[in-house]
mmCIF file of C-alpha atoms in Angstrom:
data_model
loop_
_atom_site.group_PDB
_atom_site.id
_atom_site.type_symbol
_atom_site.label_atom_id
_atom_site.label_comp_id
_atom_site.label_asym_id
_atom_site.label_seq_id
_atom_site.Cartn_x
_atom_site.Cartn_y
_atom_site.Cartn_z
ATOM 1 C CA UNK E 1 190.642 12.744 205.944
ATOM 2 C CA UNK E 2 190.394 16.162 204.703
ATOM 3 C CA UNK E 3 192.356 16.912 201.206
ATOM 4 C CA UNK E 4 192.214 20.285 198.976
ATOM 5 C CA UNK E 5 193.195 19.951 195.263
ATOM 6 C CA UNK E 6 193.859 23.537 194.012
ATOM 7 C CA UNK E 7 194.057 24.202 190.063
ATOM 8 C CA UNK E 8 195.679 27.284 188.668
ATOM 9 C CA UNK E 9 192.861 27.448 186.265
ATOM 10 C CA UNK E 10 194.703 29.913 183.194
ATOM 11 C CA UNK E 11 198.274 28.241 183.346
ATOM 12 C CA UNK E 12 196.062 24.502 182.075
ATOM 13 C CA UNK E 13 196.733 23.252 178.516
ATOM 14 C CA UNK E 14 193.508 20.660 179.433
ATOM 15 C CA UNK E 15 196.273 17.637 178.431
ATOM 16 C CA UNK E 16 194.369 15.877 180.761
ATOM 17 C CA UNK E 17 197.331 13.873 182.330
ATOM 18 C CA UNK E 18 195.985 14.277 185.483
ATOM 19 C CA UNK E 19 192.526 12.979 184.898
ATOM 20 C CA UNK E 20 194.104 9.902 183.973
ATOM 21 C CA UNK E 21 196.690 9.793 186.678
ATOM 22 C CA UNK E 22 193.761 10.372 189.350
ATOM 23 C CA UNK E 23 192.884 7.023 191.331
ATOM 24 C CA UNK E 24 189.638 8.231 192.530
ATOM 25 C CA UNK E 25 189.010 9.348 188.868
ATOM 26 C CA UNK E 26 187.254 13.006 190.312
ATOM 27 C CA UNK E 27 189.342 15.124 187.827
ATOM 28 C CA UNK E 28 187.478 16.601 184.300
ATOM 29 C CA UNK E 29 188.092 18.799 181.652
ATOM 30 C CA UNK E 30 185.416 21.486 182.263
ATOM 31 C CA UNK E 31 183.119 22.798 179.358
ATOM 32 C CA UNK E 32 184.482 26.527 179.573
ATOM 33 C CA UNK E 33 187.942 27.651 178.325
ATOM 34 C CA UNK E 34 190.320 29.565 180.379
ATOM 35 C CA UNK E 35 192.588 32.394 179.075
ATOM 36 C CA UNK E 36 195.069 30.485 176.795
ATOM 37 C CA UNK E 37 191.705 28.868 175.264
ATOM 38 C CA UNK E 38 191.773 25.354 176.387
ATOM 39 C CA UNK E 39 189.570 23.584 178.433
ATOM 40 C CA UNK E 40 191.331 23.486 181.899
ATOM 41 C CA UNK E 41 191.316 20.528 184.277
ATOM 42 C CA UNK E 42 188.833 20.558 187.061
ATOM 43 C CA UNK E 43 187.794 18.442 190.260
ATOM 44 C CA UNK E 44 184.566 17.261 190.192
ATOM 45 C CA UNK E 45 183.938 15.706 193.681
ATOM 46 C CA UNK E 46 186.353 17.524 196.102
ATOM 47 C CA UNK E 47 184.669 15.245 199.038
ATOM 48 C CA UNK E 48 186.395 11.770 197.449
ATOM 49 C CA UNK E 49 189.602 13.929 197.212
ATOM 50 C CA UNK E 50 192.421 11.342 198.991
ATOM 51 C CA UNK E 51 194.890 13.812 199.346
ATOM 52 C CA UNK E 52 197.557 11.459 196.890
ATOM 53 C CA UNK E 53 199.401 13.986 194.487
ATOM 54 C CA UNK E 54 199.296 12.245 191.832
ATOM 55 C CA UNK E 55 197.613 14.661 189.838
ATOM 56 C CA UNK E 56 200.304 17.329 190.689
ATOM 57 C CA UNK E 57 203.269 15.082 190.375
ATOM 58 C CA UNK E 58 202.404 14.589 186.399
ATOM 59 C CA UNK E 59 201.146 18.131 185.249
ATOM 60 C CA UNK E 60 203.545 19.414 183.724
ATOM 61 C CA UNK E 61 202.149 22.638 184.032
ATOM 62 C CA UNK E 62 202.687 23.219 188.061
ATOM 63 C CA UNK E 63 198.956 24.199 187.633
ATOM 64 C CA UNK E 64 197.804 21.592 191.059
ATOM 65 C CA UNK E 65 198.997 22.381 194.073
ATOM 66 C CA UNK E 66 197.460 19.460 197.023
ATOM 67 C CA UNK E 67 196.605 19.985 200.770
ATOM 68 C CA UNK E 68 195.942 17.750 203.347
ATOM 69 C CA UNK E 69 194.696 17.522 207.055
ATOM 70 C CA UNK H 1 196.103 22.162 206.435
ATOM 71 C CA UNK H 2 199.304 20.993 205.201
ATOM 72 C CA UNK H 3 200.723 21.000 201.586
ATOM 73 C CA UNK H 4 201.463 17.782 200.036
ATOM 74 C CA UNK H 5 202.533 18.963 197.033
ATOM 75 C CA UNK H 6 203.395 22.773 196.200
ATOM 76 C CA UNK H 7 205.270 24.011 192.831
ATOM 77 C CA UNK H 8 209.036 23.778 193.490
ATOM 78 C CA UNK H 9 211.183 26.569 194.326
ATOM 79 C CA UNK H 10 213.353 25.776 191.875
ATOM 80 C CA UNK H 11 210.984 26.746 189.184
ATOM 81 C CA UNK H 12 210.606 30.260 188.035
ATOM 82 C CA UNK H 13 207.277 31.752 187.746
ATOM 83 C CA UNK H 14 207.024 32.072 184.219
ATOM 84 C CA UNK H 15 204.606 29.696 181.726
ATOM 85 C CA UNK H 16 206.028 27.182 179.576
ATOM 86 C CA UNK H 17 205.644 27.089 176.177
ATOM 87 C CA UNK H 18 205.652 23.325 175.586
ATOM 88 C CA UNK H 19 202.954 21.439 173.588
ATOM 89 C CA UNK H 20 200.233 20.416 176.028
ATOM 90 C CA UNK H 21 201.068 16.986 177.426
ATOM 91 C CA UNK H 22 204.732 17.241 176.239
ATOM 92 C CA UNK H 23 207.008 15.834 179.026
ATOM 93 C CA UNK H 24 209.415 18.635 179.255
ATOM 94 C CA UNK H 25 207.677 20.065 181.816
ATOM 95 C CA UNK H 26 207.373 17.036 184.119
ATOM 96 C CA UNK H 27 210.935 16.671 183.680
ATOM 97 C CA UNK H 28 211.559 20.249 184.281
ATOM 98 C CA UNK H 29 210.058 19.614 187.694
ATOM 99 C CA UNK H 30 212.191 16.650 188.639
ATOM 100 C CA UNK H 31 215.256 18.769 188.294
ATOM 101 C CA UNK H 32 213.564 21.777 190.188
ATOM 102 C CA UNK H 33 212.751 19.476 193.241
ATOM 103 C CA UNK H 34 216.233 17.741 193.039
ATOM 104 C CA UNK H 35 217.858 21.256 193.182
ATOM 105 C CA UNK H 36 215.638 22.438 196.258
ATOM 106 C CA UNK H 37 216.219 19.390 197.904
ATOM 107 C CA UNK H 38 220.038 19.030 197.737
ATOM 108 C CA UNK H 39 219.800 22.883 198.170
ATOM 109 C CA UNK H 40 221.903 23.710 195.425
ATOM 110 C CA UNK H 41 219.529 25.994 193.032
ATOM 111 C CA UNK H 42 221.639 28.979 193.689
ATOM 112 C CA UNK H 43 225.031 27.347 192.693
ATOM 113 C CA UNK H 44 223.623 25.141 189.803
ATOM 114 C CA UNK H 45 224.948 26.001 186.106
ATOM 115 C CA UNK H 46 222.564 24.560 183.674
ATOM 116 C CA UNK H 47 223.605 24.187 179.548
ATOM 117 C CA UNK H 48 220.483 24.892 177.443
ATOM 118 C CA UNK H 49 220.664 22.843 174.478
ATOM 119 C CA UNK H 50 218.738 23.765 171.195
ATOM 120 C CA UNK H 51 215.474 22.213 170.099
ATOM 121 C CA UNK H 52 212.201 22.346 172.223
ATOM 122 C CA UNK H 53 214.248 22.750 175.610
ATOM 123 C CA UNK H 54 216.083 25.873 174.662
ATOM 124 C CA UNK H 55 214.181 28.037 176.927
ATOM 125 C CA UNK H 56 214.775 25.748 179.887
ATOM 126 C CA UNK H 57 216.981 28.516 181.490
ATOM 127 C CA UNK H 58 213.992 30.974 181.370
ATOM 128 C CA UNK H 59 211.580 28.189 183.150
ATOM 129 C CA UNK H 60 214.987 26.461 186.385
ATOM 130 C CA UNK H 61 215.597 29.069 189.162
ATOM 131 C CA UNK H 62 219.203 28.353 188.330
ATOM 132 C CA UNK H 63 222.368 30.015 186.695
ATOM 133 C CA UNK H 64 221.978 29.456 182.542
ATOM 134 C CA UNK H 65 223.800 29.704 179.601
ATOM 135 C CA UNK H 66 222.932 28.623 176.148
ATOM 136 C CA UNK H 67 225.408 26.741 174.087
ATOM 137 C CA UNK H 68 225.824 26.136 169.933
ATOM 138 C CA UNK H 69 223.731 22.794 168.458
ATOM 139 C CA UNK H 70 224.881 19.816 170.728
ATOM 140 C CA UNK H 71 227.917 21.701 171.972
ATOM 141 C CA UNK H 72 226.087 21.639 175.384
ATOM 142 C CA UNK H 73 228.850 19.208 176.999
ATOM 143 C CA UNK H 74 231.872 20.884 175.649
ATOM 144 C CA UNK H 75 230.585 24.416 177.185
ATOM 145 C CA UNK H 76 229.352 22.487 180.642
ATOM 146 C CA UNK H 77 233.259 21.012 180.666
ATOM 147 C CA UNK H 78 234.970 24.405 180.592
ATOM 148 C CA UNK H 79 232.416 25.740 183.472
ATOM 149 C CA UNK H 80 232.826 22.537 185.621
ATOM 150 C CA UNK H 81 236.718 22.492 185.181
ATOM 151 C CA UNK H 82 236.724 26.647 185.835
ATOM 152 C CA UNK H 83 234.430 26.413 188.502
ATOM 153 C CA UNK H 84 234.948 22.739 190.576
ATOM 154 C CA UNK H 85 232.685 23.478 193.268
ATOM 155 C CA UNK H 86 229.621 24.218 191.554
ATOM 156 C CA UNK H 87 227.301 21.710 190.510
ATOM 157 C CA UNK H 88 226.934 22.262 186.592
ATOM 158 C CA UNK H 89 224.560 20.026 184.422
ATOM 159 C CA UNK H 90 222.981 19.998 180.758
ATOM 160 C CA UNK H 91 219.638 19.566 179.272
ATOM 161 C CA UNK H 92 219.518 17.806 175.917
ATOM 162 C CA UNK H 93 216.715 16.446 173.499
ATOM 163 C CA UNK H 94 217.661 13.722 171.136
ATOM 164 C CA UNK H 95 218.403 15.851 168.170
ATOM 165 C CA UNK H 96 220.764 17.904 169.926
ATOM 166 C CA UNK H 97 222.932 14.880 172.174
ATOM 167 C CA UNK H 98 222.437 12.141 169.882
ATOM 168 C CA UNK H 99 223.059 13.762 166.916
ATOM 169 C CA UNK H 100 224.483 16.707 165.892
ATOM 170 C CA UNK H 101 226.435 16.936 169.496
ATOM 171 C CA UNK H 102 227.122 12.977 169.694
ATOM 172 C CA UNK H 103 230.755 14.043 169.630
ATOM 173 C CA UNK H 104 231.046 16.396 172.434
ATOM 174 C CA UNK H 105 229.125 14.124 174.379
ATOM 175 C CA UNK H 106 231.296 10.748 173.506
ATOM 176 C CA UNK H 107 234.061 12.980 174.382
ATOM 177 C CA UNK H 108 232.927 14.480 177.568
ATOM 178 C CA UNK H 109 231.929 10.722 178.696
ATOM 179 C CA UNK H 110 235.060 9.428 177.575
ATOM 180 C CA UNK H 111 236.994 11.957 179.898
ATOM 181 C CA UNK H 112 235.181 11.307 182.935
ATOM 182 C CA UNK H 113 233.781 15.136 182.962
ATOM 183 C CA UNK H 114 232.278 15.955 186.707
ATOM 184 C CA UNK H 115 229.001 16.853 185.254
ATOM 185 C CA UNK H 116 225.643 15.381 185.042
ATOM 186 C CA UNK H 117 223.569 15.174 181.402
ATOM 187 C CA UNK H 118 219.728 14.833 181.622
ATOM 188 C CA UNK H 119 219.111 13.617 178.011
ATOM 189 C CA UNK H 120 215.825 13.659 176.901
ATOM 190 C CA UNK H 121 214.581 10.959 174.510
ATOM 191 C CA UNK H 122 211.799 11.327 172.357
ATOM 192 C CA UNK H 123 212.332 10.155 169.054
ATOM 193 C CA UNK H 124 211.592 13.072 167.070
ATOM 194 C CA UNK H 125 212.907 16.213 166.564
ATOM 195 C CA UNK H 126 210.041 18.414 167.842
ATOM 196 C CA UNK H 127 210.745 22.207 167.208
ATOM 197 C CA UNK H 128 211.546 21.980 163.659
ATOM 198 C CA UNK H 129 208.417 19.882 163.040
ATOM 199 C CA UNK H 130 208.816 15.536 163.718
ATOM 200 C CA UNK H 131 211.349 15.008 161.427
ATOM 201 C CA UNK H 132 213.285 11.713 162.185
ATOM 202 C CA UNK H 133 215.988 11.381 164.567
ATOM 203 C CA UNK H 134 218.737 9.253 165.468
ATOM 204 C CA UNK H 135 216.159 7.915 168.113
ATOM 205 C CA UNK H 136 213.024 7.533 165.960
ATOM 206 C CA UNK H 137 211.871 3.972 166.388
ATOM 207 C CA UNK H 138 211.735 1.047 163.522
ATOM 208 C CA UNK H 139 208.546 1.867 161.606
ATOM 209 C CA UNK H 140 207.998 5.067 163.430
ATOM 210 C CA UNK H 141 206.750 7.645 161.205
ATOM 211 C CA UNK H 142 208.223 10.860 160.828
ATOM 212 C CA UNK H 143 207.825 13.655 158.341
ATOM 213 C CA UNK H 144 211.105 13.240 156.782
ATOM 214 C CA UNK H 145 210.526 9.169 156.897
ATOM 215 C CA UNK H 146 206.209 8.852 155.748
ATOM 216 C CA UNK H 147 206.276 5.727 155.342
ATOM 217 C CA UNK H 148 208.350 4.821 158.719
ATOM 218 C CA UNK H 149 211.761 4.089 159.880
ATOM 219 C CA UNK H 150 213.174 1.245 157.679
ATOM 220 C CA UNK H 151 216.532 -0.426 158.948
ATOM 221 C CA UNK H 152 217.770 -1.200 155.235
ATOM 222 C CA UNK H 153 217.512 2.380 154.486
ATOM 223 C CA UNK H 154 218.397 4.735 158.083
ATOM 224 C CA UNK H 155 219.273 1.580 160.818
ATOM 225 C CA UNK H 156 218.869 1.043 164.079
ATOM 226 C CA UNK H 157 217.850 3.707 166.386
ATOM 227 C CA UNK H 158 220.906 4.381 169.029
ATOM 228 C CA UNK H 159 220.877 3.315 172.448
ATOM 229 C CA UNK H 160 222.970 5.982 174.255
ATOM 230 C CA UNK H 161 222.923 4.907 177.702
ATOM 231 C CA UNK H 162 223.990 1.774 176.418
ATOM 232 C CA UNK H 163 226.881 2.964 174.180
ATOM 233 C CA UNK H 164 227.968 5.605 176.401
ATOM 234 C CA UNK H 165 228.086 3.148 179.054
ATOM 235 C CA UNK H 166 231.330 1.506 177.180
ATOM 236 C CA UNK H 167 233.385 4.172 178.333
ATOM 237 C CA UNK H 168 234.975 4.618 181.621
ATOM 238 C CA UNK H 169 234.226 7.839 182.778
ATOM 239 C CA UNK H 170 230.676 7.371 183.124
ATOM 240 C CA UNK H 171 230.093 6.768 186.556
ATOM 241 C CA UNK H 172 226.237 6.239 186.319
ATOM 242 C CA UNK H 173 223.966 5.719 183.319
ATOM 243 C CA UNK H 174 219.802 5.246 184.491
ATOM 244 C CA UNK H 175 217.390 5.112 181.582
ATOM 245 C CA UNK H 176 213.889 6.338 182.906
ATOM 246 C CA UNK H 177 210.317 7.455 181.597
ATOM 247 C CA UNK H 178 207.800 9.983 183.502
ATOM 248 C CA UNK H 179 204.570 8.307 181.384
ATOM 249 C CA UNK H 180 202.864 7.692 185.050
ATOM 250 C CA UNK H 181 202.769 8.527 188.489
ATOM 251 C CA UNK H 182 204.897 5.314 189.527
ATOM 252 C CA UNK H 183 208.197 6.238 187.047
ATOM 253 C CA UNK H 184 207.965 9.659 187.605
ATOM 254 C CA UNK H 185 209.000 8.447 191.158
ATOM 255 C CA UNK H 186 211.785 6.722 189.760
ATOM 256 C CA UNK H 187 212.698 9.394 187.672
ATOM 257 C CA UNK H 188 213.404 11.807 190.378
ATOM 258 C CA UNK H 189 215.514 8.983 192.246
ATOM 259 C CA UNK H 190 217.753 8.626 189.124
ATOM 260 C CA UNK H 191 217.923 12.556 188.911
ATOM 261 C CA UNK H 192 218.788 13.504 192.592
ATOM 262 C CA UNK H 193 221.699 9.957 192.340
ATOM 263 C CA UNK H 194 223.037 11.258 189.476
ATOM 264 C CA UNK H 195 223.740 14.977 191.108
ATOM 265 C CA UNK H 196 224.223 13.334 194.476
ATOM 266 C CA UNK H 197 227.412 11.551 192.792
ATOM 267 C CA UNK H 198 228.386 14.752 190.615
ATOM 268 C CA UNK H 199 228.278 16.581 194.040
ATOM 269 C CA UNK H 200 230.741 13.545 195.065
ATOM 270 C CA UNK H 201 232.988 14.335 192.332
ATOM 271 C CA UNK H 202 232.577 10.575 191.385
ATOM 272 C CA UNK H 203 232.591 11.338 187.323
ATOM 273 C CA UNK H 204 230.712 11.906 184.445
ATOM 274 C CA UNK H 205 226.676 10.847 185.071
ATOM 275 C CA UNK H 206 224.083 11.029 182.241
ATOM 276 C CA UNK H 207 220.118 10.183 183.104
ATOM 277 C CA UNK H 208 218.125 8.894 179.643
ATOM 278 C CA UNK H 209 214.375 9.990 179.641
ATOM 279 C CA UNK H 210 211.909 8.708 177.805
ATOM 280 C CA UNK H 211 209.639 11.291 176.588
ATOM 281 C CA UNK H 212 206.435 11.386 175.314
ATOM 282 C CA UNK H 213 205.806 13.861 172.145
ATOM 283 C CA UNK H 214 201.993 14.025 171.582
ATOM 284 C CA UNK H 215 201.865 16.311 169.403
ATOM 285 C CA UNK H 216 204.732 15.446 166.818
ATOM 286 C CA UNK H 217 203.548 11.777 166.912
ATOM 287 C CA UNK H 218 200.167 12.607 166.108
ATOM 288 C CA UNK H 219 198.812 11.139 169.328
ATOM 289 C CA UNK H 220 196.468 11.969 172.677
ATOM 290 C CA UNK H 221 198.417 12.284 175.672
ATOM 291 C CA UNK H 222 196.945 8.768 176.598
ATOM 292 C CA UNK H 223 198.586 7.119 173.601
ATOM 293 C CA UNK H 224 201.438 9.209 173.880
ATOM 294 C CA UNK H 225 202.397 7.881 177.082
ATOM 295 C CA UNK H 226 201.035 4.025 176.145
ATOM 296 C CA UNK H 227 203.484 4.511 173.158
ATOM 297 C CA UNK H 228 206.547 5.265 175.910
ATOM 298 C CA UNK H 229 205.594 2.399 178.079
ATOM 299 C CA UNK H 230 205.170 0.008 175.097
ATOM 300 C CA UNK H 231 207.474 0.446 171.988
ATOM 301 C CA UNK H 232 209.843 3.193 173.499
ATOM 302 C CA UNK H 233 210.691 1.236 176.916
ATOM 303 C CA UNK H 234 210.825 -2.108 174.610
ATOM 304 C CA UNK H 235 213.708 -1.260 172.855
ATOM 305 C CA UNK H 236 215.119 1.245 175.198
ATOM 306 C CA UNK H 237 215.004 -0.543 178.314
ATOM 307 C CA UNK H 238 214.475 1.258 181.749
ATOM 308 C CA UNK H 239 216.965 0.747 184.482
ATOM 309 C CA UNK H 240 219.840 1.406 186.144
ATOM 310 C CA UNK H 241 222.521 0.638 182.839
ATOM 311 C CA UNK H 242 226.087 1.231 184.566
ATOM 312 C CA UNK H 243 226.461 2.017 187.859
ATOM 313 C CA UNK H 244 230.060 2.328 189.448
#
């Protein structure tokens, strides 16, 4: 099962509710900052990506959008 | 491939300017994907309140208007009795409904208004800078109360589901939190029932939400949200409080 997780990197405040809301625990702050200056929520592992939502559901940010096969 | 989860169109395009972490925006969501999904976003009136969500007009695809400190119900009762057909609804923090406004809100609840009230509990006030609210826990600390809420000295915090729930025009009184995946879930439920039965013309229905306020509480977003799940949901119970 194919899944996408897409980030809209500058709209992230790096809260990093979704890395803990992530089952498959593939989501990170990365080491760079984006445009507001935080360090913006990335996937790691795309590959283990299930597809759930979960990570979109509790940004409150609408930066994750999720596609699946 | 297909989306499983896209923004809603109910939101507007533009950023928020909440705290990170803060749950405004997850709530902001709910009420975006209710709208959508009942199809109602472009007859919707929403109330801004004041505090942190004053802006929420500028963030829902919806019709806004802004009303005085807490005087959110009284202006949502003149639109809903001018204009019966439209769904109208208003957006309050804690400082705002259960305090300054607690009388416009008694009243409105008391009547049986057609409206629906998302309240949003927090326990602090947040834009002016974590002073203490009517909601602020025992032994919470705020920065008008350093050295914590003491009953002796401000009381008990006020449970309003449970005290507007004593009068008989509430229809429907939920309390929920959006800390994780699962009760954001049941958030949404308790959103899109409450508007379901405003859109039924059933009476006055009023969703509490338990937010988290990281940055007011001195927390991470991780204790933030253990904080609502622990303490918070403790003494403000989740669940379905008066249902009609």
């Amino acid at each position: 099962m194919a899944a996408k997780v897409i980030f809209d990197r500058d709209r992230c405040k790096g809260c990093e509710l979704c890395v803990d809301a992530c089952p498959v625990h593939i989501l990170a702050l990365e080491e760079s900052t984006n445009r507001k200056g935080y360090h913006p929520a990335g996937c790691t592992d795309t590959s283990k990506c299930i597809g759930c939502a979960s990570c979109a559901r509790i940004c409150p940010d609408s930066v994750i959008s999720v596609y699946r096969d | 491939m297909k989306p499983v989860y896209v923004k809603s169109k109910g939101l507007q395009d533009t950023e928020l300017h909440y705290c990170p972490g803060c749950s405004h925006g997850i709530v902001h969501k709910l009420i975006a994907e209710t709208l959508e999904e009942l199809n109602i976003i472009d007859t919707s009136v929403l109330i801004c309140p004041v505090g942190c969500g004053v802006f929420a007009g500028n963030y829902l695809a919806c019709d806004a208007v802004e009303a005085a400190h807490g005087r959110a119900p009284a202006v949502a009762t003149g639109i809903k009795r001018t204009c019966p057909d439209q769904p109208v609804f208003t957006y309050q923090g804690d400082g705002d409904l259960a305090s300054i406004g607690i009388a416009e809100i008694v009243h409105a609840a008391m009547r049986g208004e057609k409206f629906t009230t998302i309240f949003i509990n927090n326990g602090i006030y947040g834009m002016t800078g974590g002073q203490m609210a009517p909601t602020t826990l025992i032994g919470q600390k705020a920065t008008t109360a350093p050295l914590g809420r003491q009953k002796e000295l401000h009381g008990e915090p006020i449970r309003m589901c449970e005290m507007l729930s004593s009068l008989g025009g509430l229809v429907y009184a939920e309390r929920v939190c959006v800390a994780d995946v699962p009760h954001i879930i049941k958030a949404k439920r308790a959103i899109k029932k409450a508007f379901t039965k405003q859109l039924n013309n059933e009476g006055f229905t009023f969703v509490e939400v338990l937010a988290a306020c990281p940055t007011n509480w001195a927390m991470t977003t991780r204790k933030a949200n253990e904080w609502v799940l622990g303490p918070m949901a403790e003494y403000y119970p989740l669940g379905v409080i008066k249902e009609v």
